[in-house]
Amino acid sequence: MAERYDCHYCKESLFGKKYILREENPYCVKCYESLYSNTCEECKKPIGCNFRDLSYKDRHWHEDCFHCFTCQHSLVDKPFSTKDDQLLCTECYSNEYSSKCQDCKKTIMPGSRKMEHKGNSWHETCFSCQRCQQPIGTKSFIPKDNSNYCVPCYEKQFAMHCVDCKKPITTGGVTYHEKPWHKECFVCTGCKQQLSGQRFTSRDDFVYCLNCFCNLYSKKCTSCSSPISGLGGSKYISFEERQWHNDCFNCKKCDLSLIGRGFLTDRDDILCPECGKDI
């Protein structure tokens, strides 16, 4: 007597019938599909043994159900994308979600190289200099009036030129008396220290830091011999072509401040009336 060969689940004989092995156990087609077939994401029906099961990220489709959500074209053996769990062909995805080139207004296809700047996108070949029309690529550029320029073209067309070194000023710079300088070129005539961001003054069209200007042009205090700048509202005393800092205008003998007081002179010295009564 022949050994029985039954479905592992329903125990019906498989003699003369189609069956499927799973983990070395035989199943009739009906039981196998009921127990193990995947459900199609599109039609929600089981994907039977006689159908091709297409899967993507633990989701399954019948071959006829695996199509673009928008245009319904088959995606079998074709590239596709997903958005919000929906399958989309490359063309539909690009038209709906891909960036548009700022220059030619056409879609920038997924996978193609694009250039981006301040929220705008370009095809690599469309991202070019407004003046010379050469692709900018990864080189430095300068935007102006909704257009982009390579650095050499921008300098030729727009940049001001430093009155000192005569080279173009591409960023920053200093303007003084309606003349432009590079920050690094705008320096004290005396000590060559950069003047950008600090106080300075000028004489005969030459600019000076305050220290150099005082040392070169300010009058000297008769008492301490240091310069009297007179800049920034600082006060000083002047008498018979001699000058003193306010703090230095004191009696030579007792060091009493003589501001607002009477005083006497003894050659180069100044004296309070008390100390000068014997001269």
Coordinates of N, CA and C in Angstrom, one line a residue, residues 36 50 60 112 163:
Y36 N 0.1 31.8 3.8 CA 1.4 32.4 3.6 C 1.4 33.5 2.4
N50 N 0.4 31.6 -8.5 CA 0.5 31.7 -10.0 C 0.9 33.1 -10.4
H60 N 4.0 44.6 -0.8 CA 3.9 43.7 -1.9 C 2.8 44.1 -2.9
S112 N 20.4 63.8 -11.2 CA 21.3 64.7 -12.0 C 21.9 65.7 -11.0
V163 N 41.7 103.4 -4.2 CA 42.5 104.5 -4.6 C 44.0 104.3 -4.2

